[in-house]
Short mmCIF file of C-alpha atoms and ligand atoms in Angstrom, two decimals:
data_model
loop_
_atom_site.label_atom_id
_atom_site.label_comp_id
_atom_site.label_asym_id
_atom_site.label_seq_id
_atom_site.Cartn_x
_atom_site.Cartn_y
_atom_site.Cartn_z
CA UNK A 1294 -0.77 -1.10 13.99
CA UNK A 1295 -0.10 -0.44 17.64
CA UNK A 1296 4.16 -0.04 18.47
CA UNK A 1297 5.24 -1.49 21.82
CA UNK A 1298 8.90 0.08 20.99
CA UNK A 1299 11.78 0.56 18.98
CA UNK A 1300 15.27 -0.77 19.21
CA UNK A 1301 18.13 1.72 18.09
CA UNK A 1302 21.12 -0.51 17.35
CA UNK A 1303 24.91 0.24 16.53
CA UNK A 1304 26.47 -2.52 14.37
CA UNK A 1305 29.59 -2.55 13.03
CA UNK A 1306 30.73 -4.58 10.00
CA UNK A 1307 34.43 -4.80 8.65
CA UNK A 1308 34.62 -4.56 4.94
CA UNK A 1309 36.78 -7.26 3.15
CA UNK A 1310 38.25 -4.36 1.55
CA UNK A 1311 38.79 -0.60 1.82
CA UNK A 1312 36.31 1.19 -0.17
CA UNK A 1313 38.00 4.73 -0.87
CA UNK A 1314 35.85 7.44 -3.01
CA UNK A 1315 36.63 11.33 -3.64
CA UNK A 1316 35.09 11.56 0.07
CA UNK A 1317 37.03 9.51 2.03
CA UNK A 1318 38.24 5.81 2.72
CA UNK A 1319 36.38 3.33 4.76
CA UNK A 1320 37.05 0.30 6.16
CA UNK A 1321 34.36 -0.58 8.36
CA UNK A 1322 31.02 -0.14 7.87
CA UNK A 1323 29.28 1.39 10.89
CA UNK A 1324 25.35 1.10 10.55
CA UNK A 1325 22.62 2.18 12.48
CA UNK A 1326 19.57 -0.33 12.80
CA UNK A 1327 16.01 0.55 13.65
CA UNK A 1328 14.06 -2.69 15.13
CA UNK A 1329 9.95 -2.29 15.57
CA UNK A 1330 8.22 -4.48 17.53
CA UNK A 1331 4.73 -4.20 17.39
CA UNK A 1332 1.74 -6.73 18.66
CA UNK A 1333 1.78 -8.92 15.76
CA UNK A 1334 4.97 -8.91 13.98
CA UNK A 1335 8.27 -6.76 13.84
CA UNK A 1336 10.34 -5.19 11.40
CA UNK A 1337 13.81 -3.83 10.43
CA UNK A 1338 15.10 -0.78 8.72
CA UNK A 1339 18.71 -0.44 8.12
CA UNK A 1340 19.87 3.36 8.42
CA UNK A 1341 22.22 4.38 5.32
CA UNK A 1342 23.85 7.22 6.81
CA UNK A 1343 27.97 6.33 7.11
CA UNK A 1344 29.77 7.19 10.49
CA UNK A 1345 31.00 10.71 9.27
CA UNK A 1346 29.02 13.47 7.23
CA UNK A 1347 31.05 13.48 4.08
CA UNK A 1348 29.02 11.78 1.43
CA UNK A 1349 25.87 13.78 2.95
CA UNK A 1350 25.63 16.16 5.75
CA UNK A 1351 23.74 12.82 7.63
CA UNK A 1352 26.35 10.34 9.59
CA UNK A 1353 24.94 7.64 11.84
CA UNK A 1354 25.12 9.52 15.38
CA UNK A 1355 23.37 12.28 14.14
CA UNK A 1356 20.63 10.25 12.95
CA UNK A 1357 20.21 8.00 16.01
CA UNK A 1358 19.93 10.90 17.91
CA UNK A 1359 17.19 12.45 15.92
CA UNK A 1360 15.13 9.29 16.04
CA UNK A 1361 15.42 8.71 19.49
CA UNK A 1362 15.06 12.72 20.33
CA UNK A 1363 12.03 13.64 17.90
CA UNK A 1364 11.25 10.95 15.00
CA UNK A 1365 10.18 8.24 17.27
CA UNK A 1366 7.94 10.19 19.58
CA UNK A 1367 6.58 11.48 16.40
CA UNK A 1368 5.18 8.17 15.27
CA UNK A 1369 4.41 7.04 19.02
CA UNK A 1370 2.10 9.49 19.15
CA UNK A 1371 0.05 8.74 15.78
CA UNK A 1372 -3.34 7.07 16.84
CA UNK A 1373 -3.44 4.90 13.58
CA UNK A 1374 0.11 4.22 12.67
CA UNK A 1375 0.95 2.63 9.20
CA UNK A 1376 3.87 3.29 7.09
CA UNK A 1377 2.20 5.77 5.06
CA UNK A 1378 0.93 8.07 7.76
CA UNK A 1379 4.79 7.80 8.76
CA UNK A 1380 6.19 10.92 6.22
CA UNK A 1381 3.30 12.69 7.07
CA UNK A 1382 3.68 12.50 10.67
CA UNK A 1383 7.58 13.15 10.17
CA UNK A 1384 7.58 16.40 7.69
CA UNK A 1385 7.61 19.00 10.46
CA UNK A 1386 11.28 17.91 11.09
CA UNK A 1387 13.38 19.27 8.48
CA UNK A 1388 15.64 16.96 6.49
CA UNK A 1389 17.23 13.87 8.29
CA UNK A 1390 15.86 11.79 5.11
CA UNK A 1391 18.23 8.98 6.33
CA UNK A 1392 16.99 8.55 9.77
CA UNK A 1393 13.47 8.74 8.41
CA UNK A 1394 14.06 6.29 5.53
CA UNK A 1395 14.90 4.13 8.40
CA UNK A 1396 12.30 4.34 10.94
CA UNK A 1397 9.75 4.18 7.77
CA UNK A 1398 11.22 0.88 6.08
CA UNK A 1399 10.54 -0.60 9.77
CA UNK A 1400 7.33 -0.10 9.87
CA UNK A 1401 6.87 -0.99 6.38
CA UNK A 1402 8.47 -4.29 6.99
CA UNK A 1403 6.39 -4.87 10.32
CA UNK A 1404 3.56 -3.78 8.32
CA UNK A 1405 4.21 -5.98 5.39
CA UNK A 1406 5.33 -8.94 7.54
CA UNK A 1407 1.61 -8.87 9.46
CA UNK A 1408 0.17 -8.92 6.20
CA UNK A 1409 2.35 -11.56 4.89
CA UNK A 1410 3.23 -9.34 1.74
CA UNK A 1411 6.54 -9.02 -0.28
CA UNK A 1412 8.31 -5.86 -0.77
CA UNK A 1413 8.55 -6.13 -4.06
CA UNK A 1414 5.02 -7.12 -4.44
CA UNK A 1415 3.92 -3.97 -2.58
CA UNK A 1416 6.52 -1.25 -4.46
CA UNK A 1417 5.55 -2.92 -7.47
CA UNK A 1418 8.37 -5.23 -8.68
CA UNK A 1419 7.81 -7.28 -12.22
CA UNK A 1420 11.30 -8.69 -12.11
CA UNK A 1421 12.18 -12.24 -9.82
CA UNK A 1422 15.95 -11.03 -10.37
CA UNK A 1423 18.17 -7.95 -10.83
CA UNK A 1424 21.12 -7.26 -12.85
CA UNK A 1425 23.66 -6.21 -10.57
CA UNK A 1426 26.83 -3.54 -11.11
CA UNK A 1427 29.57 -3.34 -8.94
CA UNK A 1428 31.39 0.23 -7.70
CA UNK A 1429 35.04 -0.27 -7.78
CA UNK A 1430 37.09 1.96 -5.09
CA UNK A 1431 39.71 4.31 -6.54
CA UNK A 1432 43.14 2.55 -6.27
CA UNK A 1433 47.12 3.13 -5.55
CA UNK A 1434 47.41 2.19 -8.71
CA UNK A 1435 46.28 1.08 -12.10
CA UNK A 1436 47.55 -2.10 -12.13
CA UNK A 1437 45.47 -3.31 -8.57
CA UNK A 1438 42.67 -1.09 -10.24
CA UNK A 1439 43.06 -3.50 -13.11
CA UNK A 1440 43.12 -6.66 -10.74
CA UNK A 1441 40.20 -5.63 -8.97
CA UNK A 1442 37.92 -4.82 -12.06
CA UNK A 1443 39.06 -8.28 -13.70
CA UNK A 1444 38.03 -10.28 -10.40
CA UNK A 1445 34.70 -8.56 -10.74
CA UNK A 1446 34.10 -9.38 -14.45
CA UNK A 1447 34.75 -12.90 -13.85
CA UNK A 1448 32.58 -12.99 -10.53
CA UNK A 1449 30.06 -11.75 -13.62
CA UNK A 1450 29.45 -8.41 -12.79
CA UNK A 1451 27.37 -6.65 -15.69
CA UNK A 1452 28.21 -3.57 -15.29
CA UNK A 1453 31.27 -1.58 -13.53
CA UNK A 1454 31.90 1.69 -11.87
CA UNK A 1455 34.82 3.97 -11.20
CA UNK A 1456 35.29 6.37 -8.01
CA UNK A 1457 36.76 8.95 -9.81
CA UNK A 1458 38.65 12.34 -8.77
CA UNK A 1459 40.71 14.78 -9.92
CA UNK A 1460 44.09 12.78 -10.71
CA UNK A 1461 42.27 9.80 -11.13
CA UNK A 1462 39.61 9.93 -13.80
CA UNK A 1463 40.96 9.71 -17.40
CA UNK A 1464 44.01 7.61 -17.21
CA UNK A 1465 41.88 4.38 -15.22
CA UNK A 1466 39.03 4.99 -17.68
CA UNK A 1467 41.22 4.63 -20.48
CA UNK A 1468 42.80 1.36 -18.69
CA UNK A 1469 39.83 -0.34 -18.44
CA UNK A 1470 38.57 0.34 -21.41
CA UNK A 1471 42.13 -0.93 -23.34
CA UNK A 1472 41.83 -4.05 -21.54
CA UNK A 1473 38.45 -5.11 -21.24
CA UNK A 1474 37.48 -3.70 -24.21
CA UNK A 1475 34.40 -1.08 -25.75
CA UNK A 1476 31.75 -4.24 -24.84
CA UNK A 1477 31.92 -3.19 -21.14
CA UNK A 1478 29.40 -1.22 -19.52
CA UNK A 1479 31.23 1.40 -18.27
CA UNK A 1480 30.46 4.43 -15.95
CA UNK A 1481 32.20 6.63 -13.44
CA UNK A 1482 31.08 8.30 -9.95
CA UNK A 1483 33.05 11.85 -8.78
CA UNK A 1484 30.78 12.42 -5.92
CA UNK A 1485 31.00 15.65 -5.80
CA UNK A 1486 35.07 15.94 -6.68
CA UNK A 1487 34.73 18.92 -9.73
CA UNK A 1488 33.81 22.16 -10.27
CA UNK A 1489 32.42 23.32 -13.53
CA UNK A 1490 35.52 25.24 -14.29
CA UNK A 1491 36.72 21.53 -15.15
CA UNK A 1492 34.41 20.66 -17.99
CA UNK A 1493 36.27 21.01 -20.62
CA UNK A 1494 38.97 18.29 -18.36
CA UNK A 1495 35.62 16.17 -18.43
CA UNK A 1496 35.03 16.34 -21.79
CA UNK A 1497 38.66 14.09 -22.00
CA UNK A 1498 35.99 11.03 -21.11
CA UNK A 1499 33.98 11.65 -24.18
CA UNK A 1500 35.54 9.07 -26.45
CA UNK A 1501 35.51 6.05 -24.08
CA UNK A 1502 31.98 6.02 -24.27
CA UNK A 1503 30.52 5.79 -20.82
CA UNK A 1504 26.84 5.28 -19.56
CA UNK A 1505 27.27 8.09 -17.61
CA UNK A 1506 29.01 10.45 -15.36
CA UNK A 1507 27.44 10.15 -11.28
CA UNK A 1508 27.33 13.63 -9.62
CA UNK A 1509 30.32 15.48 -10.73
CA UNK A 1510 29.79 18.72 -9.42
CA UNK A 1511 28.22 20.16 -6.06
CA UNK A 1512 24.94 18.89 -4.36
CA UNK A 1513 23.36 21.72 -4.52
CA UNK A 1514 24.80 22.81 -7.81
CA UNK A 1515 21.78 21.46 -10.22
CA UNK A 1516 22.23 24.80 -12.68
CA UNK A 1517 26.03 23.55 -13.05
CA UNK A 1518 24.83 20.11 -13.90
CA UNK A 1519 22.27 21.63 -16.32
CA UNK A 1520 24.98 23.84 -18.45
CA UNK A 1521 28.13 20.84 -17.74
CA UNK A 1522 25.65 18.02 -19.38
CA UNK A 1523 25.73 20.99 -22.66
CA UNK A 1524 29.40 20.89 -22.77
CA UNK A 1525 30.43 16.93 -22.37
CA UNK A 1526 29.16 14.51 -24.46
CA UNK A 1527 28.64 11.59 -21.58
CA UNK A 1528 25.10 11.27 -20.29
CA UNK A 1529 25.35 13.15 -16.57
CA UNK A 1530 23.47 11.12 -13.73
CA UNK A 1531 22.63 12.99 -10.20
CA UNK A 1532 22.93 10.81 -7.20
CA UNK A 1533 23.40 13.38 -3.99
CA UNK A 1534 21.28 16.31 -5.30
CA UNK A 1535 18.06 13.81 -5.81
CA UNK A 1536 16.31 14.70 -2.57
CA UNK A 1537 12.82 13.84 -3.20
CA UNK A 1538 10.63 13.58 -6.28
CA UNK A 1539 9.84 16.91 -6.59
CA UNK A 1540 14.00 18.09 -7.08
CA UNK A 1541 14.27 14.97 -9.61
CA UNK A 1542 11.40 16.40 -11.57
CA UNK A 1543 13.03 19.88 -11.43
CA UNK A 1544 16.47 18.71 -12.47
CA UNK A 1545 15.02 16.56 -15.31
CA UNK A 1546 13.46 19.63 -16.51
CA UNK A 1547 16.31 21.93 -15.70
CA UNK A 1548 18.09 19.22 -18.29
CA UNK A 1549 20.47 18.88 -15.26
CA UNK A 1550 19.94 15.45 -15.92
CA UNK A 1551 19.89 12.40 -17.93
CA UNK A 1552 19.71 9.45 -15.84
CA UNK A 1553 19.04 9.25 -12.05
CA UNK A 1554 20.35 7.07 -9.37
CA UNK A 1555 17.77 6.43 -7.00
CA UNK A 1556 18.83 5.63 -3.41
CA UNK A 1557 15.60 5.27 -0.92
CA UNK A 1558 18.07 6.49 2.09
CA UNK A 1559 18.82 9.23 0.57
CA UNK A 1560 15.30 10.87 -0.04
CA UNK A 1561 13.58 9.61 2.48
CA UNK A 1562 12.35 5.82 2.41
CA UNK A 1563 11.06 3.52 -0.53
CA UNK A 1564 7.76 5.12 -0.77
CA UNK A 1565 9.20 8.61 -2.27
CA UNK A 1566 12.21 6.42 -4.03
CA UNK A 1567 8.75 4.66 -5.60
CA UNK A 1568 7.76 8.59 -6.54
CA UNK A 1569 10.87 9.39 -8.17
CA UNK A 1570 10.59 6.74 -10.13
CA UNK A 1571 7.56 6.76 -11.19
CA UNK A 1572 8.14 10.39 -12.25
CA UNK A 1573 11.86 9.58 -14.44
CA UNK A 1574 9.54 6.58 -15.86
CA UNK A 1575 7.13 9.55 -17.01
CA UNK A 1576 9.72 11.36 -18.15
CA UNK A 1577 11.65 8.84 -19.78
CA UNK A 1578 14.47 9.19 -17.70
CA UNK A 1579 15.99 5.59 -16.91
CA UNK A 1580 17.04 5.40 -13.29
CA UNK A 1581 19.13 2.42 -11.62
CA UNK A 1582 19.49 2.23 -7.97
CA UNK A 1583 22.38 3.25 -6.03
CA UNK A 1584 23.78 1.52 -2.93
CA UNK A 1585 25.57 2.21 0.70
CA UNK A 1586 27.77 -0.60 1.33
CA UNK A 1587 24.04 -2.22 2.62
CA UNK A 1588 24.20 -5.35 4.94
CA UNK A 1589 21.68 -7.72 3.50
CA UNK A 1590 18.76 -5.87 5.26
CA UNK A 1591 19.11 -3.39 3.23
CA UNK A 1592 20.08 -4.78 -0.16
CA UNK A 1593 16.76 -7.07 0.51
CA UNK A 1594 14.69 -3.44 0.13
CA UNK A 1595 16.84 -2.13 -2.57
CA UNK A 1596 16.58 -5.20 -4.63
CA UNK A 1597 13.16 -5.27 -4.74
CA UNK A 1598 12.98 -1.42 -5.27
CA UNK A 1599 15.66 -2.28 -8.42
CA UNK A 1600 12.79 -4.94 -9.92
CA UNK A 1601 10.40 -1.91 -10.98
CA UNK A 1602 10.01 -1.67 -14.06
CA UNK A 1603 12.04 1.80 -14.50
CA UNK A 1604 15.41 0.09 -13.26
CA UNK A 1605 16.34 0.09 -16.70
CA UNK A 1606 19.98 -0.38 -16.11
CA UNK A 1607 22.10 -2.60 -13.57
CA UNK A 1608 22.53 -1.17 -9.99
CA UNK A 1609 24.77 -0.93 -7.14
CA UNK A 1610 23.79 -4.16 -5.72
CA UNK A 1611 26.10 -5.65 -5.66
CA UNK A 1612 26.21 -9.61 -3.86
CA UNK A 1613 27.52 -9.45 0.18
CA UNK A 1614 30.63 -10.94 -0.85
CA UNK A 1615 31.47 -7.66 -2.28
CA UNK A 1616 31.49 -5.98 0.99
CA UNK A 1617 31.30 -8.55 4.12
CA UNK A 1618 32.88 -11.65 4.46
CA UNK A 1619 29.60 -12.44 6.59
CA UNK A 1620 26.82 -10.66 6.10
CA UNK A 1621 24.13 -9.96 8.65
CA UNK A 1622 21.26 -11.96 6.90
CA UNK A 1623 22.03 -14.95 4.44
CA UNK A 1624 24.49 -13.78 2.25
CA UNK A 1625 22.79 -12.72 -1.26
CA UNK A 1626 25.07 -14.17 -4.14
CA UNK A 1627 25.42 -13.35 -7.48
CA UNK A 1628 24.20 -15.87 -10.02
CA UNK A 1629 24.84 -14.89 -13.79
CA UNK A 1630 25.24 -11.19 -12.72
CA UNK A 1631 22.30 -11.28 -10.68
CA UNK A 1632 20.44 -11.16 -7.62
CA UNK A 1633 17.47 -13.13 -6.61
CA UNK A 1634 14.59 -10.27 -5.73
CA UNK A 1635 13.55 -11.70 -2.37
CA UNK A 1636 9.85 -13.01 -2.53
CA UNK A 1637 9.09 -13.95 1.40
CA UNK A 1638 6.64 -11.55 3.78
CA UNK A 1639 8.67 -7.89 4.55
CA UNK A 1640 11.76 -7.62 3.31
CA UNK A 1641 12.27 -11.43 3.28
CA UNK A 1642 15.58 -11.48 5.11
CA UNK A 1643 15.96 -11.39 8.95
CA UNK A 1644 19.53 -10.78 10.55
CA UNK A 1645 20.78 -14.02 12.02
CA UNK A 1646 21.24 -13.78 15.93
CA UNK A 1647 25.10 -15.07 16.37
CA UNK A 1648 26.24 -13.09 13.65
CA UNK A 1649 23.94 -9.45 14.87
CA UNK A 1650 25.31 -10.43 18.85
CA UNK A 1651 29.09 -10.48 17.59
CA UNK A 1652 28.85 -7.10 15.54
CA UNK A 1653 26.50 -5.23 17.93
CA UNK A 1654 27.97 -2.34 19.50
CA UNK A 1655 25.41 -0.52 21.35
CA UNK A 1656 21.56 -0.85 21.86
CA UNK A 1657 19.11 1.66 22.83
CA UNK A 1658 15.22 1.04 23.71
CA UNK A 1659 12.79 3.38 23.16
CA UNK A 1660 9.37 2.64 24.84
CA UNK A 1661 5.97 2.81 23.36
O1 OSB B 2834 28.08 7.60 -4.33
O2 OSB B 2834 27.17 5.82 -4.91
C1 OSB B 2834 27.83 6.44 -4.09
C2 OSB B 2834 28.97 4.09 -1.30
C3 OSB B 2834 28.83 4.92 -0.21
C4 OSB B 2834 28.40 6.21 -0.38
C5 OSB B 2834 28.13 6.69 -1.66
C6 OSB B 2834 28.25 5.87 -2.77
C7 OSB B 2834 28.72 4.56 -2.58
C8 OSB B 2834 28.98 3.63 -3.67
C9 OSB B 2834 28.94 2.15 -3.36
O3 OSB B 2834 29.31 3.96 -4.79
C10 OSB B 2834 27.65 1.54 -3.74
C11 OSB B 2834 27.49 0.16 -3.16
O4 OSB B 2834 28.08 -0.77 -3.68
O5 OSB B 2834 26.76 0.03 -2.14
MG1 MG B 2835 27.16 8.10 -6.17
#
């Protein structure tokens, strides 16, 4: 594959709601998009980082800037460029696993699209469809939490989530499960809110019998994990201290934890998120994939990624209704609490001009 250039491209997308979490509140979705054109086809990878460096140390700036300043040369410069010579070629720079999930799924997508092959059909899907979960915001109040979780029920969500934090973790649990009942699959997300001085405050969720607890404690605090998942009976997941496949293995053996959320962002692109779960599938460990308020570009990726056949329980992907009131692609809708995995060359999806033109907010070219 021979790259004529890359577009960087600012979008921004207003949410239909605030989505507020332990880490902050947002109401807009700022996203960085990496466009390849190359002589036969082109392809798009939608950067996950969010606008400030509070859910990871990553935010959108940051990552445009490495891509333009060191990523992108990196791959310009590879005589026989295909998406997996693009890690390789990008492991001298440390970290920035965003902005190279990015630049990777591009090529993938050009790659794929050339070749007239799926996603799913080259991770390895053996699902048409998804079940799909939906991550519910903490609220002002239990009442609108309430509201919120009963609108998403009937929409036919199959599975709900709580932002949790300190002040807001038992009482809404114990809401939801008082009026929806024991039948509902239930689980909670602190990012990062507690410290293990608060277990035995954790512990309070025991009886409402939730599929797990998401990230409670510290990023880099996998020993904590390892002796908190001793002391409370709910299964603990790790979302921001999965880095790669080689930390998931550790923290599965650590006993750190018991599920996994796999987000491809977040470690680097699909091809390691493929790793991780090929290596929780070894281990038993079920995983479920995460989201970051995705436009459809990338909810097209991560639904296919959530059709392996490890993605034993319903993810964050949730239908673009949840988050846009237009999406950049066709919207994906939910249909009996599920998405359709997309089956067309690349990722399947393409943005649609008018609607990319209105939201774009900046464009940068970068040259072969
Ligand atoms: O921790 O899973 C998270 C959104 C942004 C950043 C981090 C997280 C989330 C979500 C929403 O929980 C998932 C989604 O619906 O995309
Ligand atoms: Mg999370």
């Amino acid at each position: 594959m021979k790259l004529t250039g890359v577009e960087l491209r600012r979008v921004a997308m207003p949410l239909v709601a605030p989505f507020r979490t332990s880490f902050g509140t947002e109401t807009e979705r700022d996203v960085l998009l990496v466009r390849v054109v190359t002589e036969d086809a082109e392809g798009w990878g939608e950067c996950v980082a969010m606008a400030d460096p509070r859910y990871s140390s990553e935010y959108a700036a940051a990552a445009a800037d490495v891509l333009r300043r060191f990523l992108i040369p990196a791959v310009l410069q590879q005589p026989r460029l295909d998406a997996i010579t693009v890690a390789p070629a990008l492991a001298p720079f440390k970290g920035h696993r965003m902005a190279k999930a990015a630049l990777e799924t591009a090529i993938l997508d050009a790659e794929l699209r050339a070749a007239g092959r799926s996603f799913a059909r080259e991770l390895g899907a053996v699902h048409d469809r998804v079940p799909c979960g939906v991550s519910v915001g903490i609220m002002d109040s239990i009442p609108e939490l309430l509201d919120a979780v009963d609108g998403y029920l009937a929409e036919g969500y199959l599975r709900i989530k709580l932002k949790i934090e300190p002040g807001w973790d038992v009482e809404p649990v114990r809401a939801v499960r008082e009026r929806f009942g024991d039948e509902v699959l239930l689980q909670v997300d602190a990012n990062t809110a507690y410290t293990l001085a608060d277990a035995r405050h954790l512990a309070r969720l025991d009886p409402f019998a939730l599929l797990l607890i998401e990230q409670p404690l510290d990023e880099d605090d996998v020993a904590g994990h390892a002796e908190l998942a001793r002391m409370i009976a709910t299964p603990v997941c790790l979302d921001e201290s999965i880095t790669s496949a080689r930390t998931a293995a550790a923290a599965i053996s650590l006993g750190a934890c018991a599920v996994v959320n796999i987000k491809p962002g977040r470690v680097g692109g699909y091809l390691e998120a493929r790793r991780i779960h090929d290596v929780c599938a070894a281990q038993g460990i079920p995983v479920w994939c995460g989201g970051m308020l995705e436009t459809g570009l990338g909810r097209a990726a991560n639904v296919a990624l959530a059709a392996l056949p490890g993605f034993t329980l319903p993810g964050d992907t949730s239908a673009s209704g949840r988050y846009f009131s237009t999406d950049l692609t066709e919207p994906f809708v939910l249909a009996d609490g599920h998405l359709d995995v997309p089956d067309k060359p690349g990722l399947g999806v393409a943005p649609r001009p008018d609607v990319l033109a209105e939201v774009t907010t900046h464009i940068d070219w970068i040259s072969a």
